[in-house]
PDB file of C-alpha atoms in Angstrom:
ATOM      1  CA  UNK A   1      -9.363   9.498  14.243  1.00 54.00           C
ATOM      2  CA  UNK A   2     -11.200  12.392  12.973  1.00 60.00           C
ATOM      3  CA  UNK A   3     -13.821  14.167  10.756  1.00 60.00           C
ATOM      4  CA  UNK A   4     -13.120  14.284   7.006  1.00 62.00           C
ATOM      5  CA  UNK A   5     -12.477  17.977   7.622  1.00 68.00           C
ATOM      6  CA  UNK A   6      -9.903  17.901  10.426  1.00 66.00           C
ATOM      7  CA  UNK A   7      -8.252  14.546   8.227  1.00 73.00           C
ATOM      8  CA  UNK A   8      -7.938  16.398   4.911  1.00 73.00           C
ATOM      9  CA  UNK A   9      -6.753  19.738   7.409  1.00 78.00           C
ATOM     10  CA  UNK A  10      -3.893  17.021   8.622  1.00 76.00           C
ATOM     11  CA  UNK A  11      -2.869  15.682   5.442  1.00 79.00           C
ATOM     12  CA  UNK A  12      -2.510  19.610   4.115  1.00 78.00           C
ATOM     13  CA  UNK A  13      -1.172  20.544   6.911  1.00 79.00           C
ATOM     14  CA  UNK A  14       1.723  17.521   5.995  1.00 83.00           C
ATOM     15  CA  UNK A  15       1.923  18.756   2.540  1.00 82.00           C
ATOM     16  CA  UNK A  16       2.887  22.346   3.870  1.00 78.00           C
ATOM     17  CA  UNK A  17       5.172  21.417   5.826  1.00 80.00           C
ATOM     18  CA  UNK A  18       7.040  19.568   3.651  1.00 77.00           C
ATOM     19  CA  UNK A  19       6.782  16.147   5.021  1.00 85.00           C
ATOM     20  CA  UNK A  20       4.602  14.777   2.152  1.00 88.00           C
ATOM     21  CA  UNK A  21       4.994  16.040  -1.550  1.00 91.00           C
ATOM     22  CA  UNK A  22       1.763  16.605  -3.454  1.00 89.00           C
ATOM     23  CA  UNK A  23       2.097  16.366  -7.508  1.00 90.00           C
ATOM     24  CA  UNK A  24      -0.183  18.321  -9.808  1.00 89.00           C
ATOM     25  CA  UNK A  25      -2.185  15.616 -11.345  1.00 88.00           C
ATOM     26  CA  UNK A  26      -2.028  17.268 -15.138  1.00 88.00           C
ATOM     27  CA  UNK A  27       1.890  15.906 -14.824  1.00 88.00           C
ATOM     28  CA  UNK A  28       0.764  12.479 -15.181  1.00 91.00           C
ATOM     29  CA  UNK A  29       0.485  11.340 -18.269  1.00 93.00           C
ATOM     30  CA  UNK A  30      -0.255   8.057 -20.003  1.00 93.00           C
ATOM     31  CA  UNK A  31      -2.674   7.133 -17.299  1.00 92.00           C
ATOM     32  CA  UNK A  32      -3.963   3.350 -17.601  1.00 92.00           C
ATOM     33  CA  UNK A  33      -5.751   0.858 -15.333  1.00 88.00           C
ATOM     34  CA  UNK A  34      -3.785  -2.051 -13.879  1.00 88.00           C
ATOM     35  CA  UNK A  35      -5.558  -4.048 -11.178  1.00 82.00           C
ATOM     36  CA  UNK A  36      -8.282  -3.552  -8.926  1.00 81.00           C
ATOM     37  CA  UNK A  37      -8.131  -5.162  -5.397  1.00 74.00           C
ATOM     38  CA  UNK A  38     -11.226  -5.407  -2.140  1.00 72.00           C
ATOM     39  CA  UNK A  39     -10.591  -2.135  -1.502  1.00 77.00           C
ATOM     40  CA  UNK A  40      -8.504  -0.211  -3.835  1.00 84.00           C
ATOM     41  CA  UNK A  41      -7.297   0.298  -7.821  1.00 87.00           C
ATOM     42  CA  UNK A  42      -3.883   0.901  -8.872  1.00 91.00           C
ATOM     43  CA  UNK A  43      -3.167   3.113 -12.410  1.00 93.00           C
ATOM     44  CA  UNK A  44       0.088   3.504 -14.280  1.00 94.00           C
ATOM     45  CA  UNK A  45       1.028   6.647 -14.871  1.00 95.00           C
ATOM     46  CA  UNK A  46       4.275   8.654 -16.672  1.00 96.00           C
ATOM     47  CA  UNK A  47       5.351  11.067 -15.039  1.00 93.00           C
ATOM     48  CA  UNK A  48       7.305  13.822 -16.983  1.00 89.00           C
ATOM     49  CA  UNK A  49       9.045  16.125 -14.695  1.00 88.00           C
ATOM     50  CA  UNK A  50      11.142  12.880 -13.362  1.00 91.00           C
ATOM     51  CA  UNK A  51      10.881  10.471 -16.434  1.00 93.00           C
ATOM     52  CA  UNK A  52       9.271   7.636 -14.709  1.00 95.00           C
ATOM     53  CA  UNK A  53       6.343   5.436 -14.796  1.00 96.00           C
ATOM     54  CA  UNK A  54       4.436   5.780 -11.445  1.00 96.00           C
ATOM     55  CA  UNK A  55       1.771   3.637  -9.515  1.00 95.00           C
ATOM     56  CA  UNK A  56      -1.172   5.810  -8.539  1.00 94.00           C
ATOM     57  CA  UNK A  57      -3.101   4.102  -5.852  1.00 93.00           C
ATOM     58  CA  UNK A  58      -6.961   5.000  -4.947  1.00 89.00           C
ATOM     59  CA  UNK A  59      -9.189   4.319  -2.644  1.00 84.00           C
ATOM     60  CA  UNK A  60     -12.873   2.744  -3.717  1.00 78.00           C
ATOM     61  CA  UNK A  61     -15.461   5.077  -3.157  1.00 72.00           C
ATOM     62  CA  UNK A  62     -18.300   2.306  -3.053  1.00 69.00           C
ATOM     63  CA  UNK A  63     -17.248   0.893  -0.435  1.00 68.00           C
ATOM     64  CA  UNK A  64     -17.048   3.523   1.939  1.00 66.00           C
ATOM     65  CA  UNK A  65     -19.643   4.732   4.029  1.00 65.00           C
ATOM     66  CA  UNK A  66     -19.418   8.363   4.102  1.00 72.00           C
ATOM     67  CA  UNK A  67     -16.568  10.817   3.364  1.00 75.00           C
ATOM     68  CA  UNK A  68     -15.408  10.550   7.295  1.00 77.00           C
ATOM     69  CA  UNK A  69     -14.705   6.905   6.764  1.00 79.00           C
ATOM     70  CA  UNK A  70     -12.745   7.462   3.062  1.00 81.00           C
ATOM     71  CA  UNK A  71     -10.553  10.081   4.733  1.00 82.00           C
ATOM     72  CA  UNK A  72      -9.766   7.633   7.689  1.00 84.00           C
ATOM     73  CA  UNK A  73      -8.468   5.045   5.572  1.00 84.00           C
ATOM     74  CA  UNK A  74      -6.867   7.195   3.152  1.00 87.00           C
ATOM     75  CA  UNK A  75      -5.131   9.277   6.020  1.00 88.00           C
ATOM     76  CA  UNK A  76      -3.906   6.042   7.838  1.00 90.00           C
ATOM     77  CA  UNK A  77      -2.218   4.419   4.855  1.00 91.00           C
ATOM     78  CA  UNK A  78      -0.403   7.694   4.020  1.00 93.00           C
ATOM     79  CA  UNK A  79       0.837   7.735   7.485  1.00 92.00           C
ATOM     80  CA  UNK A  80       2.006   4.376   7.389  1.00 94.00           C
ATOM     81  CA  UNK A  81       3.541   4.838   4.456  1.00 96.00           C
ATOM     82  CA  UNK A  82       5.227   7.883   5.603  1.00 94.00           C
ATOM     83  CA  UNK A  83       6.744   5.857   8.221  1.00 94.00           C
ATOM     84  CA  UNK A  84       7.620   3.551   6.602  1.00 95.00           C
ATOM     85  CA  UNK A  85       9.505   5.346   4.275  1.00 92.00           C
ATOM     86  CA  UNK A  86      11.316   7.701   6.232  1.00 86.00           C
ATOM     87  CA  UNK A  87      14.407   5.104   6.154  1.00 85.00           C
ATOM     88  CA  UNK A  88      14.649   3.552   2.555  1.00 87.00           C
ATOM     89  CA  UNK A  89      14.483  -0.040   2.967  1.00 94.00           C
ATOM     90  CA  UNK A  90      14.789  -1.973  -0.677  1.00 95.00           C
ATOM     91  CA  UNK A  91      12.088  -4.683   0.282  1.00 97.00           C
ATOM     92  CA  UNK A  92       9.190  -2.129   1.383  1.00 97.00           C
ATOM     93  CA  UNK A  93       6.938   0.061  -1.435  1.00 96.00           C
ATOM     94  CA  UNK A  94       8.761   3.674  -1.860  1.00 96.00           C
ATOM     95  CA  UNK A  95       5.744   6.321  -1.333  1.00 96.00           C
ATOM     96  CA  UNK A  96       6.429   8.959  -3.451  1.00 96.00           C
ATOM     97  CA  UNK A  97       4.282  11.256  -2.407  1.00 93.00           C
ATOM     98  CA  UNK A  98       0.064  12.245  -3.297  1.00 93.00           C
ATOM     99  CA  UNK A  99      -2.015  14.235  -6.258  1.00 91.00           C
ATOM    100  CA  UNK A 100      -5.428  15.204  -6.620  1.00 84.00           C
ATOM    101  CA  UNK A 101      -7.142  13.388  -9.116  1.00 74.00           C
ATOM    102  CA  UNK A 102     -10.300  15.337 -11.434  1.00 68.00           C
ATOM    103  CA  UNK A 103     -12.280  15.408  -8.153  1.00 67.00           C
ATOM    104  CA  UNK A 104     -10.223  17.736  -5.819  1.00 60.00           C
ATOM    105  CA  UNK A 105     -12.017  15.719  -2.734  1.00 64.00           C
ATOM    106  CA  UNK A 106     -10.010  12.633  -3.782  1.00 74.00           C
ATOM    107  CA  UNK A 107      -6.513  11.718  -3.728  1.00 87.00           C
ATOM    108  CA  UNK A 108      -4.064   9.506  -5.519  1.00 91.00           C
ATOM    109  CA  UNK A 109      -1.152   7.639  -3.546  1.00 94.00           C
ATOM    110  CA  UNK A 110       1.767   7.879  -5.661  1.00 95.00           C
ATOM    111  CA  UNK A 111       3.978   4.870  -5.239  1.00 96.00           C
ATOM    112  CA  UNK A 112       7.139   3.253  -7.323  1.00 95.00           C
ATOM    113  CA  UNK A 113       6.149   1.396  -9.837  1.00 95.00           C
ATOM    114  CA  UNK A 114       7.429  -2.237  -9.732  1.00 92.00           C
ATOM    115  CA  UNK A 115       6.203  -4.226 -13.180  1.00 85.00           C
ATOM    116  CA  UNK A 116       6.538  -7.872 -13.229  1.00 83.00           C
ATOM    117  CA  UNK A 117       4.982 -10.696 -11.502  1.00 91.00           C
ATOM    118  CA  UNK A 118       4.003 -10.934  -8.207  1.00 92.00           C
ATOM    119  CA  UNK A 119       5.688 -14.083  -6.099  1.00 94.00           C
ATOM    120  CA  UNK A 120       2.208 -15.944  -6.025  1.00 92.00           C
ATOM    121  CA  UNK A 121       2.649 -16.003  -9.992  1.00 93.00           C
ATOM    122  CA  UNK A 122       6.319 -16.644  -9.912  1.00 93.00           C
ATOM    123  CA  UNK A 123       6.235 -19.248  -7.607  1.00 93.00           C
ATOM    124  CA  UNK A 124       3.170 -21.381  -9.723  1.00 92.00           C
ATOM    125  CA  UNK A 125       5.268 -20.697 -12.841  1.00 93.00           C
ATOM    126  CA  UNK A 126       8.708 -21.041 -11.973  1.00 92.00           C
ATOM    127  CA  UNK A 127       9.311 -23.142  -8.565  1.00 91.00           C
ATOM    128  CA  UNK A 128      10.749 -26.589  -9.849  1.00 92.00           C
ATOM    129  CA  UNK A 129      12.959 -24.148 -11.708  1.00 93.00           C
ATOM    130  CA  UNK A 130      14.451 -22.049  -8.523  1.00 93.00           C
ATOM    131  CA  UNK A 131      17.678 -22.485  -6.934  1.00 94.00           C
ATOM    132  CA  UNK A 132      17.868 -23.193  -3.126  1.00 95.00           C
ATOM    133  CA  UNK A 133      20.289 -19.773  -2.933  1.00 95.00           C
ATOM    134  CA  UNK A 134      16.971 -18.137  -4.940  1.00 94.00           C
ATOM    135  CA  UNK A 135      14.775 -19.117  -2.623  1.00 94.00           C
ATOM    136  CA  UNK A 136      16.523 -18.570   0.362  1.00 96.00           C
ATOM    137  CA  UNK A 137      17.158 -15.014  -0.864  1.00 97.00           C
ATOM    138  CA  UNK A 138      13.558 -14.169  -1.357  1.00 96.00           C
ATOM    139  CA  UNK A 139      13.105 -15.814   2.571  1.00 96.00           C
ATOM    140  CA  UNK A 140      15.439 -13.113   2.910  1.00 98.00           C
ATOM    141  CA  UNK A 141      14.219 -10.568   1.547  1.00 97.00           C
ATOM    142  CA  UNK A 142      10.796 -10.532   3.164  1.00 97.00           C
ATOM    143  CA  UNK A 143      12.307 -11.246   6.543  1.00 97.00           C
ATOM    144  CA  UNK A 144      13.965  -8.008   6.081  1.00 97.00           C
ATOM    145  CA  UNK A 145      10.655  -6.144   4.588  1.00 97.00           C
ATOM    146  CA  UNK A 146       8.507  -7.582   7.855  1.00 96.00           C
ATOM    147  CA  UNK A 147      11.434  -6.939  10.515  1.00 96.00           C
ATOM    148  CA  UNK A 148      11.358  -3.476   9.377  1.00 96.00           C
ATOM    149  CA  UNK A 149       7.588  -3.155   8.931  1.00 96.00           C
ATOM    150  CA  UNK A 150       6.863  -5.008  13.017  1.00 95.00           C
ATOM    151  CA  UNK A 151      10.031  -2.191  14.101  1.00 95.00           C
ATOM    152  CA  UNK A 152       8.027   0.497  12.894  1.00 95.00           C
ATOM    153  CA  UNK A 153       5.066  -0.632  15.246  1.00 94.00           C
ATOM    154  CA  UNK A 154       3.106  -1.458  11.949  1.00 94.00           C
ATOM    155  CA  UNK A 155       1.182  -4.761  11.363  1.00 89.00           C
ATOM    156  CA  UNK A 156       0.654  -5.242   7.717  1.00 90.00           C
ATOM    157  CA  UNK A 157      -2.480  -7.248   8.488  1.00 84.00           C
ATOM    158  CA  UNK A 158      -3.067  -8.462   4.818  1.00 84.00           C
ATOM    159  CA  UNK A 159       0.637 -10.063   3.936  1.00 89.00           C
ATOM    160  CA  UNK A 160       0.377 -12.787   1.200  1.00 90.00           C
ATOM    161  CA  UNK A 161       2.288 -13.763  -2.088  1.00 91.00           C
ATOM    162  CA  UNK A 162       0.054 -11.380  -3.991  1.00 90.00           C
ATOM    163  CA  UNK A 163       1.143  -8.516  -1.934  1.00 92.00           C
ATOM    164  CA  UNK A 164       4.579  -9.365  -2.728  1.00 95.00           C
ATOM    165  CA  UNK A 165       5.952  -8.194  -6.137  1.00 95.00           C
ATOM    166  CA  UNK A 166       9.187  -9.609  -8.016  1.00 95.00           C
ATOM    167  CA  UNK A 167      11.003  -6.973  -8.964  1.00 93.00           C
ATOM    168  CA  UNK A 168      14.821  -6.021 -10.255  1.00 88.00           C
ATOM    169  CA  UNK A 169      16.146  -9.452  -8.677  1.00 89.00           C
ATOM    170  CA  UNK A 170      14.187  -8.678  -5.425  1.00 95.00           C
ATOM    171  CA  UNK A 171      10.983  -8.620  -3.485  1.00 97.00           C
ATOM    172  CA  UNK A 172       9.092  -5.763  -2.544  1.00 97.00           C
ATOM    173  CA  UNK A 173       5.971  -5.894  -0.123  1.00 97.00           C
ATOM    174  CA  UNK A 174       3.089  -3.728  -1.466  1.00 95.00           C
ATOM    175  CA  UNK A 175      -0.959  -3.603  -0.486  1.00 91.00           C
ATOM    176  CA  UNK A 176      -1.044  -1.545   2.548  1.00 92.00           C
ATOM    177  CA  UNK A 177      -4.741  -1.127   2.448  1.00 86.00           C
ATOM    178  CA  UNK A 178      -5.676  -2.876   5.866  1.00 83.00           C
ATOM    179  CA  UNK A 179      -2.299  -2.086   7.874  1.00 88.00           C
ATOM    180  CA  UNK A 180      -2.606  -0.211  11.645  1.00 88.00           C
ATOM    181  CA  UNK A 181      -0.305   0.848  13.816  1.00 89.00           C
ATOM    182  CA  UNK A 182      -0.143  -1.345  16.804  1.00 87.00           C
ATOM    183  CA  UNK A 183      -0.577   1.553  19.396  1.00 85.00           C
ATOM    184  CA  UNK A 184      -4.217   2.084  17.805  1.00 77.00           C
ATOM    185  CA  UNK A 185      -6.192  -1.474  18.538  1.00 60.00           C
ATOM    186  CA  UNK A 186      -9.164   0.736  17.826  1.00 61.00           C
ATOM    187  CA  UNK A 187      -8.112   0.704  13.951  1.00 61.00           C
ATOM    188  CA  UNK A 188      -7.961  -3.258  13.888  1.00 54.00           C
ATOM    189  CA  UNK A 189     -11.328  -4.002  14.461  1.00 51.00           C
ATOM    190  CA  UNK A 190     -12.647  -1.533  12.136  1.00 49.00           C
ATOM    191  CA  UNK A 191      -9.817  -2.863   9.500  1.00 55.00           C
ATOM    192  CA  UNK A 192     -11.400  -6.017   9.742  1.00 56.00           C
ATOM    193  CA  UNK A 193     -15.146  -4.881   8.388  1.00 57.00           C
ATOM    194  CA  UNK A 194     -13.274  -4.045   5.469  1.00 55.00           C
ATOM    195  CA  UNK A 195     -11.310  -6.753   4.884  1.00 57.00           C
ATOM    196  CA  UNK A 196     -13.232  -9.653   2.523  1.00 50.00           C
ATOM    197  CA  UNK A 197     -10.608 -12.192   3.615  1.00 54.00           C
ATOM    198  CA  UNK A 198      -8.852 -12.241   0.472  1.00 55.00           C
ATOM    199  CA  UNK A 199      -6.108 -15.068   0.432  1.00 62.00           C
ATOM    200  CA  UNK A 200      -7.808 -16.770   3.173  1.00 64.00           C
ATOM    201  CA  UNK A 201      -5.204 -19.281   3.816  1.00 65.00           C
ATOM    202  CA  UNK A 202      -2.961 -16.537   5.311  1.00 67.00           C
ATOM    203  CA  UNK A 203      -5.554 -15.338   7.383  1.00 66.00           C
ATOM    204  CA  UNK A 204      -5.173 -16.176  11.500  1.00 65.00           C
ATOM    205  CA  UNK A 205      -7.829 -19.034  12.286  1.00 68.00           C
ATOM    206  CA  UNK A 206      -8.601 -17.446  14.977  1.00 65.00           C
ATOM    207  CA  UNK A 207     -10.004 -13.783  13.510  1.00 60.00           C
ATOM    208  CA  UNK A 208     -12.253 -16.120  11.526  1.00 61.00           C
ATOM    209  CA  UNK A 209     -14.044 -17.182  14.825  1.00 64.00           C
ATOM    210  CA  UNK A 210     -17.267 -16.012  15.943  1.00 53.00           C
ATOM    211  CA  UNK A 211     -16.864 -13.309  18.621  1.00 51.00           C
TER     212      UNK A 211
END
């Protein structure tokens, strides 16, 4: 995919042409640690100029191997989130747009912020208690979100019910880390070293196999 140089010259080169919008990082204010995941951290953040709380998404640095591999990843999500939000579609993460953070080598991902539970939690607290119309709605719901993500010739590659967030009567499906697109095989294997097999019981049997 690229050196780190000719990566960060693409994602400027996106910025400058208007298809991604970069946001000064001293906008964001309030800025406090949510969740950490295998590979990434989310923060909250408030952002002034629009009066909204934000999600700002970044990429581990430990466990990357150099700065090649950091800009890979973090170049690959920002495409597929591009993508992915050039239609809006209600049941998929809005991307917002990027910032640098106090390092200027670094980025944030700047993603809608959706508070609440994810469905993992909702379902263990609240499942005796859901309606059959409820339930088939959120069936619904992530039908739609996948349909939409498999049209764009994206595989989300790490879809479980803690990548799925509750939020204003719907669900949303978050945690791009490990997605590819599906005309780069290439990226899948390398996806894969990354991957800790979080959720294991929505992993394939078969990629647990020996080779």
């Amino acid at each position: 995919m690229g050196s780190s140089r000719d990566l960060s010259k693409w994602l400027n080169d996106a910025i400058d042409n208007g298809h991604i919008i970069e946001f000064d990082y001293d906008s964001l204010k309030k800025i406090e640690p949510c969740w950490i995941t295998a590979l990434s951290g989310i923060k909250k953040a408030y952002q002034i100029e629009f009066d909204r709380n934000v999600a700002l998404k970044y990429l581990k640095d430990d466990i990357h191997k150099s700065e090649d591999e950091y800009y890979r990843n973090l170049v690959r999500e920002v495409q597929i989130l591009t993508k992915l939000n050039a239609v809006n579609n209600e049941n998929i993460i809005r991307f917002l747009g990027i910032s640098k953070g106090l390092s200027p080598k670094y980025h944030y991902i700047i993603l809608q912020y959706v508070y609440g539970e994810d469905l993992r939690t909702r379902l263990q607290k609240k499942f005796i208690e859901l309606s059959w119309p409820s339930k088939v709605k959120m069936a619904k719901d992530i039908t739609n979100g996948l349909n939409y993500i498999h049209r764009a010739n994206i595989c989300h590659c790490n879809l479980n019910s803690k990548n799925i967030m509750v939020y204003d009567d719907k669900l949303i499906i978050t945690g791009f880390d490990f997605s590819i697109f599906l005309d780069k095989p290439y990226e899948f294997l390398y996806t894969l070293e990354l991957c800790d097999h979080e959720m294991i019981s929505y992993v394939d049997p078969q990629l647990l196999m020996s080779p």
